[in-house]
């Protein structure tokens, strides 16, 4: 069973890195196309999100390649991301399109589940 569990974790990590890379690519494309009309504070926020995605990609890659387990630092990151996501949802709920709102609510739910599993 241990091998099966490890395989499932690896598959989940690969799916997660694919998801993050796709988001990073879409956002980069939007920045290229619309950088002239994006407000400076929104641009700064987007760049922070992109940096976080790059860090996440690197961390997941290291887990896949070197087999490092989840650390206390990762738990801290999950808590921080959860707090950020909930704040973003609360502040922007009325202006978000339904699909984005649903995606963010799903991310929040998943982060809460990750925290409860440990």
Short mmCIF file of N, CA and C in Angstrom, two decimals:
data_model
loop_
_atom_site.label_atom_id
_atom_site.label_comp_id
_atom_site.label_asym_id
_atom_site.label_seq_id
_atom_site.Cartn_x
_atom_site.Cartn_y
_atom_site.Cartn_z
N UNK A 1 0.80 -1.20 0.00
CA UNK A 1 0.00 0.00 0.00
C UNK A 1 0.85 1.26 0.00
N UNK A 2 2.01 1.21 0.63
CA UNK A 2 2.88 2.38 0.69
C UNK A 2 3.27 2.84 -0.71
N UNK A 3 3.60 1.90 -1.59
CA UNK A 3 3.98 2.25 -2.96
C UNK A 3 2.81 2.91 -3.67
N UNK A 4 1.62 2.37 -3.49
CA UNK A 4 0.43 2.95 -4.11
C UNK A 4 0.19 4.37 -3.61
N UNK A 5 0.33 4.59 -2.30
CA UNK A 5 0.15 5.92 -1.73
C UNK A 5 1.18 6.89 -2.28
N UNK A 6 2.44 6.44 -2.38
CA UNK A 6 3.49 7.30 -2.92
C UNK A 6 3.22 7.65 -4.38
N UNK A 7 2.75 6.67 -5.14
CA UNK A 7 2.43 6.91 -6.55
C UNK A 7 1.29 7.92 -6.66
N UNK A 8 0.30 7.79 -5.83
CA UNK A 8 -0.83 8.72 -5.85
C UNK A 8 -0.37 10.13 -5.49
N UNK A 9 0.54 10.24 -4.51
CA UNK A 9 1.07 11.55 -4.15
C UNK A 9 1.82 12.17 -5.32
N UNK A 10 2.64 11.36 -5.99
CA UNK A 10 3.40 11.86 -7.13
C UNK A 10 2.46 12.32 -8.25
N UNK A 11 1.43 11.53 -8.52
CA UNK A 11 0.47 11.91 -9.55
C UNK A 11 -0.21 13.23 -9.18
N UNK A 12 -0.56 13.37 -7.92
CA UNK A 12 -1.18 14.61 -7.45
C UNK A 12 -0.25 15.79 -7.60
N UNK A 13 1.02 15.58 -7.30
CA UNK A 13 2.00 16.66 -7.43
C UNK A 13 2.18 17.06 -8.89
N UNK A 14 2.22 16.07 -9.77
CA UNK A 14 2.36 16.37 -11.20
C UNK A 14 1.15 17.14 -11.69
N UNK A 15 -0.04 16.71 -11.30
CA UNK A 15 -1.26 17.44 -11.68
C UNK A 15 -1.22 18.87 -11.15
N UNK A 16 -0.76 19.01 -9.92
CA UNK A 16 -0.69 20.34 -9.31
C UNK A 16 0.28 21.24 -10.05
N UNK A 17 1.45 20.72 -10.41
CA UNK A 17 2.43 21.55 -11.11
C UNK A 17 1.91 21.92 -12.50
N UNK A 18 1.22 21.01 -13.17
CA UNK A 18 0.64 21.32 -14.48
C UNK A 18 -0.38 22.45 -14.33
N UNK A 19 -1.22 22.37 -13.32
CA UNK A 19 -2.23 23.39 -13.06
C UNK A 19 -1.57 24.76 -12.82
N UNK A 20 -0.54 24.79 -11.99
CA UNK A 20 0.13 26.05 -11.67
C UNK A 20 0.82 26.62 -12.91
N UNK A 21 1.48 25.77 -13.69
CA UNK A 21 2.15 26.24 -14.90
C UNK A 21 1.13 26.82 -15.89
N UNK A 22 -0.01 26.17 -16.02
CA UNK A 22 -1.05 26.69 -16.92
C UNK A 22 -1.54 28.06 -16.46
N UNK A 23 -1.76 28.22 -15.17
CA UNK A 23 -2.19 29.52 -14.64
C UNK A 23 -1.12 30.58 -14.87
N UNK A 24 0.13 30.20 -14.61
CA UNK A 24 1.26 31.12 -14.79
C UNK A 24 1.33 31.57 -16.25
N UNK A 25 1.17 30.64 -17.16
CA UNK A 25 1.25 30.94 -18.59
C UNK A 25 0.10 31.85 -19.02
N UNK A 26 -1.12 31.55 -18.58
CA UNK A 26 -2.27 32.39 -18.92
C UNK A 26 -2.08 33.81 -18.39
N UNK A 27 -1.64 33.92 -17.15
CA UNK A 27 -1.44 35.24 -16.56
C UNK A 27 -0.35 36.00 -17.29
N UNK A 28 0.75 35.33 -17.64
CA UNK A 28 1.83 35.98 -18.38
C UNK A 28 1.31 36.50 -19.72
N UNK A 29 0.49 35.72 -20.37
CA UNK A 29 -0.08 36.13 -21.66
C UNK A 29 -0.98 37.35 -21.48
N UNK A 30 -1.80 37.35 -20.43
CA UNK A 30 -2.66 38.50 -20.15
C UNK A 30 -1.82 39.74 -19.86
N UNK A 31 -0.75 39.58 -19.11
CA UNK A 31 0.12 40.71 -18.81
C UNK A 31 0.73 41.29 -20.09
N UNK A 32 1.14 40.41 -20.99
CA UNK A 32 1.70 40.88 -22.27
C UNK A 32 0.66 41.64 -23.08
N UNK A 33 -0.54 41.12 -23.12
CA UNK A 33 -1.59 41.72 -23.96
C UNK A 33 -2.22 42.97 -23.37
N UNK A 34 -2.30 43.05 -22.05
CA UNK A 34 -3.07 44.12 -21.42
C UNK A 34 -2.26 44.98 -20.45
N UNK A 35 -0.95 44.91 -20.50
CA UNK A 35 -0.14 45.64 -19.53
C UNK A 35 -0.36 47.15 -19.61
N UNK A 36 -0.78 47.65 -20.77
CA UNK A 36 -0.99 49.08 -20.92
C UNK A 36 -2.27 49.57 -20.25
N UNK A 37 -3.18 48.69 -19.90
CA UNK A 37 -4.44 49.13 -19.27
C UNK A 37 -4.61 48.62 -17.84
N UNK A 38 -3.61 47.90 -17.33
CA UNK A 38 -3.70 47.38 -15.97
C UNK A 38 -3.22 48.45 -14.99
N UNK A 39 -3.98 48.65 -13.93
CA UNK A 39 -3.61 49.62 -12.90
C UNK A 39 -2.30 49.18 -12.23
N UNK A 40 -1.46 50.14 -11.84
CA UNK A 40 -0.16 49.79 -11.24
C UNK A 40 -0.26 48.87 -10.02
N UNK A 41 -1.24 49.12 -9.15
CA UNK A 41 -1.37 48.27 -7.96
C UNK A 41 -1.81 46.86 -8.34
N UNK A 42 -2.63 46.76 -9.37
CA UNK A 42 -3.06 45.45 -9.85
C UNK A 42 -1.88 44.71 -10.50
N UNK A 43 -1.04 45.46 -11.22
CA UNK A 43 0.14 44.87 -11.84
C UNK A 43 1.09 44.34 -10.77
N UNK A 44 1.29 45.10 -9.70
CA UNK A 44 2.17 44.66 -8.61
C UNK A 44 1.61 43.41 -7.95
N UNK A 45 0.32 43.40 -7.73
CA UNK A 45 -0.34 42.23 -7.13
C UNK A 45 -0.18 41.00 -8.02
N UNK A 46 -0.38 41.18 -9.30
CA UNK A 46 -0.25 40.07 -10.25
C UNK A 46 1.17 39.53 -10.28
N UNK A 47 2.14 40.42 -10.22
CA UNK A 47 3.54 39.98 -10.21
C UNK A 47 3.86 39.19 -8.94
N UNK A 48 3.26 39.58 -7.82
CA UNK A 48 3.43 38.82 -6.58
C UNK A 48 2.86 37.41 -6.73
N UNK A 49 1.70 37.33 -7.34
CA UNK A 49 1.07 36.02 -7.56
C UNK A 49 1.94 35.16 -8.46
N UNK A 50 2.48 35.77 -9.52
CA UNK A 50 3.35 35.03 -10.44
C UNK A 50 4.59 34.52 -9.72
N UNK A 51 5.17 35.35 -8.86
CA UNK A 51 6.36 34.95 -8.09
C UNK A 51 6.02 33.77 -7.19
N UNK A 52 4.87 33.83 -6.54
CA UNK A 52 4.42 32.73 -5.68
C UNK A 52 4.25 31.45 -6.49
N UNK A 53 3.69 31.57 -7.67
CA UNK A 53 3.51 30.40 -8.52
C UNK A 53 4.87 29.80 -8.90
N UNK A 54 5.82 30.67 -9.23
CA UNK A 54 7.16 30.18 -9.58
C UNK A 54 7.79 29.44 -8.40
N UNK A 55 7.62 29.98 -7.20
CA UNK A 55 8.14 29.32 -6.00
C UNK A 55 7.45 27.96 -5.78
N UNK A 56 6.14 27.93 -5.99
CA UNK A 56 5.39 26.68 -5.83
C UNK A 56 5.85 25.63 -6.84
N UNK A 57 6.07 26.05 -8.08
CA UNK A 57 6.53 25.12 -9.11
C UNK A 57 7.87 24.53 -8.71
N UNK A 58 8.78 25.38 -8.24
CA UNK A 58 10.10 24.92 -7.81
C UNK A 58 9.98 23.94 -6.64
N UNK A 59 9.14 24.25 -5.68
CA UNK A 59 8.98 23.39 -4.50
C UNK A 59 8.41 22.02 -4.89
N UNK A 60 7.42 22.03 -5.75
CA UNK A 60 6.81 20.75 -6.17
C UNK A 60 7.81 19.95 -6.98
N UNK A 61 8.54 20.62 -7.84
CA UNK A 61 9.57 19.93 -8.64
C UNK A 61 10.57 19.24 -7.72
N UNK A 62 10.99 19.94 -6.68
CA UNK A 62 11.94 19.35 -5.73
C UNK A 62 11.35 18.13 -5.02
N UNK A 63 10.07 18.19 -4.69
CA UNK A 63 9.42 17.05 -4.05
C UNK A 63 9.39 15.85 -4.99
N UNK A 64 9.10 16.12 -6.26
CA UNK A 64 9.04 15.03 -7.24
C UNK A 64 10.42 14.44 -7.48
N UNK A 65 11.40 15.31 -7.68
CA UNK A 65 12.75 14.85 -8.03
C UNK A 65 13.49 14.25 -6.84
N UNK A 66 13.45 14.96 -5.70
CA UNK A 66 14.25 14.54 -4.55
C UNK A 66 13.46 13.80 -3.49
N UNK A 67 12.14 13.75 -3.65
CA UNK A 67 11.32 13.00 -2.72
C UNK A 67 11.20 13.62 -1.35
N UNK A 68 11.41 14.91 -1.25
CA UNK A 68 11.28 15.55 0.05
C UNK A 68 9.82 15.59 0.45
N UNK A 69 9.58 15.35 1.71
CA UNK A 69 8.22 15.37 2.22
C UNK A 69 7.73 16.78 2.46
N UNK A 70 6.52 16.87 2.90
CA UNK A 70 5.94 18.17 3.19
C UNK A 70 6.48 18.67 4.52
N UNK A 71 6.88 19.89 4.52
CA UNK A 71 7.54 20.45 5.70
C UNK A 71 6.62 21.38 6.47
N UNK A 72 7.10 21.78 7.61
CA UNK A 72 6.38 22.76 8.42
C UNK A 72 6.25 24.06 7.64
N UNK A 73 7.29 24.39 6.85
CA UNK A 73 7.27 25.59 6.04
C UNK A 73 6.12 25.53 5.03
N UNK A 74 5.88 24.36 4.48
CA UNK A 74 4.78 24.21 3.53
C UNK A 74 3.45 24.45 4.22
N UNK A 75 3.31 23.94 5.43
CA UNK A 75 2.07 24.16 6.18
C UNK A 75 1.86 25.65 6.42
N UNK A 76 2.94 26.34 6.72
CA UNK A 76 2.87 27.78 6.91
C UNK A 76 2.42 28.46 5.62
N UNK A 77 2.94 28.00 4.50
CA UNK A 77 2.55 28.56 3.21
C UNK A 77 1.07 28.31 2.92
N UNK A 78 0.60 27.12 3.25
CA UNK A 78 -0.82 26.81 3.03
C UNK A 78 -1.69 27.72 3.88
N UNK A 79 -1.32 27.91 5.14
CA UNK A 79 -2.08 28.81 6.02
C UNK A 79 -2.08 30.24 5.47
N UNK A 80 -0.91 30.69 5.02
CA UNK A 80 -0.78 32.05 4.48
C UNK A 80 -1.63 32.19 3.21
N UNK A 81 -1.57 31.20 2.32
CA UNK A 81 -2.36 31.24 1.09
C UNK A 81 -3.85 31.21 1.39
N UNK A 82 -4.23 30.43 2.39
CA UNK A 82 -5.64 30.36 2.79
C UNK A 82 -6.12 31.73 3.28
N UNK A 83 -5.33 32.34 4.13
CA UNK A 83 -5.68 33.66 4.66
C UNK A 83 -5.79 34.68 3.53
N UNK A 84 -4.82 34.67 2.62
CA UNK A 84 -4.81 35.58 1.48
C UNK A 84 -6.04 35.35 0.60
N UNK A 85 -6.33 34.09 0.31
CA UNK A 85 -7.46 33.75 -0.57
C UNK A 85 -8.79 34.17 0.05
N UNK A 86 -8.95 33.90 1.34
CA UNK A 86 -10.19 34.29 2.01
C UNK A 86 -10.35 35.81 2.02
N UNK A 87 -9.27 36.52 2.27
CA UNK A 87 -9.32 37.98 2.24
C UNK A 87 -9.66 38.51 0.86
N UNK A 88 -9.04 37.92 -0.14
CA UNK A 88 -9.31 38.34 -1.52
C UNK A 88 -10.77 38.10 -1.88
N UNK A 89 -11.29 36.93 -1.50
CA UNK A 89 -12.68 36.61 -1.79
C UNK A 89 -13.62 37.59 -1.07
N UNK A 90 -13.34 37.87 0.19
CA UNK A 90 -14.19 38.79 0.95
C UNK A 90 -14.18 40.19 0.35
N UNK A 91 -13.01 40.65 -0.10
CA UNK A 91 -12.90 42.01 -0.63
C UNK A 91 -13.40 42.15 -2.06
N UNK A 92 -13.41 41.08 -2.81
CA UNK A 92 -13.74 41.17 -4.24
C UNK A 92 -14.95 40.34 -4.65
N UNK A 93 -15.66 39.81 -3.69
CA UNK A 93 -16.78 38.90 -3.98
C UNK A 93 -17.76 39.50 -4.99
N UNK A 94 -18.13 40.75 -4.78
CA UNK A 94 -19.16 41.37 -5.62
C UNK A 94 -18.69 41.64 -7.04
N UNK A 95 -17.39 41.79 -7.24
CA UNK A 95 -16.88 42.14 -8.57
C UNK A 95 -16.34 40.94 -9.35
N UNK A 96 -16.26 39.79 -8.72
CA UNK A 96 -15.71 38.60 -9.39
C UNK A 96 -16.77 37.94 -10.26
N UNK A 97 -16.32 37.40 -11.39
CA UNK A 97 -17.28 36.65 -12.20
C UNK A 97 -17.52 35.30 -11.50
N UNK A 98 -18.66 34.69 -11.74
CA UNK A 98 -19.03 33.46 -11.02
C UNK A 98 -18.00 32.33 -11.14
N UNK A 99 -17.40 32.18 -12.32
CA UNK A 99 -16.43 31.09 -12.50
C UNK A 99 -15.19 31.31 -11.64
N UNK A 100 -14.66 32.55 -11.62
CA UNK A 100 -13.49 32.84 -10.80
C UNK A 100 -13.81 32.67 -9.32
N UNK A 101 -15.00 33.13 -8.93
CA UNK A 101 -15.41 33.01 -7.53
C UNK A 101 -15.49 31.54 -7.13
N UNK A 102 -16.08 30.72 -8.00
CA UNK A 102 -16.19 29.29 -7.72
C UNK A 102 -14.81 28.63 -7.63
N UNK A 103 -13.91 29.01 -8.55
CA UNK A 103 -12.55 28.46 -8.51
C UNK A 103 -11.85 28.81 -7.21
N UNK A 104 -11.97 30.07 -6.79
CA UNK A 104 -11.32 30.50 -5.56
C UNK A 104 -11.93 29.79 -4.36
N UNK A 105 -13.23 29.63 -4.34
CA UNK A 105 -13.88 28.91 -3.25
C UNK A 105 -13.40 27.46 -3.20
N UNK A 106 -13.18 26.86 -4.35
CA UNK A 106 -12.65 25.49 -4.41
C UNK A 106 -11.24 25.44 -3.85
N UNK A 107 -10.41 26.43 -4.22
CA UNK A 107 -9.04 26.47 -3.69
C UNK A 107 -9.05 26.61 -2.17
N UNK A 108 -9.92 27.46 -1.67
CA UNK A 108 -10.02 27.66 -0.22
C UNK A 108 -10.42 26.34 0.45
N UNK A 109 -11.40 25.67 -0.11
CA UNK A 109 -11.85 24.38 0.44
C UNK A 109 -10.70 23.37 0.44
N UNK A 110 -9.96 23.30 -0.67
CA UNK A 110 -8.84 22.36 -0.77
C UNK A 110 -7.74 22.67 0.24
N UNK A 111 -7.46 23.95 0.44
CA UNK A 111 -6.43 24.33 1.41
C UNK A 111 -6.86 23.96 2.82
N UNK A 112 -8.13 24.16 3.13
CA UNK A 112 -8.64 23.77 4.45
C UNK A 112 -8.53 22.26 4.64
N UNK A 113 -8.82 21.51 3.59
CA UNK A 113 -8.71 20.05 3.67
C UNK A 113 -7.26 19.63 3.89
N UNK A 114 -6.32 20.28 3.20
CA UNK A 114 -4.90 19.96 3.38
C UNK A 114 -4.48 20.20 4.82
N UNK A 115 -4.94 21.30 5.40
CA UNK A 115 -4.57 21.61 6.78
C UNK A 115 -5.19 20.61 7.75
N UNK A 116 -6.40 20.16 7.47
CA UNK A 116 -7.07 19.21 8.36
C UNK A 116 -6.53 17.80 8.25
N UNK A 117 -5.87 17.47 7.14
CA UNK A 117 -5.32 16.12 6.95
C UNK A 117 -4.06 15.91 7.78
N UNK A 118 -3.45 16.95 8.23
CA UNK A 118 -2.18 16.81 8.94
C UNK A 118 -2.39 16.84 10.41
#
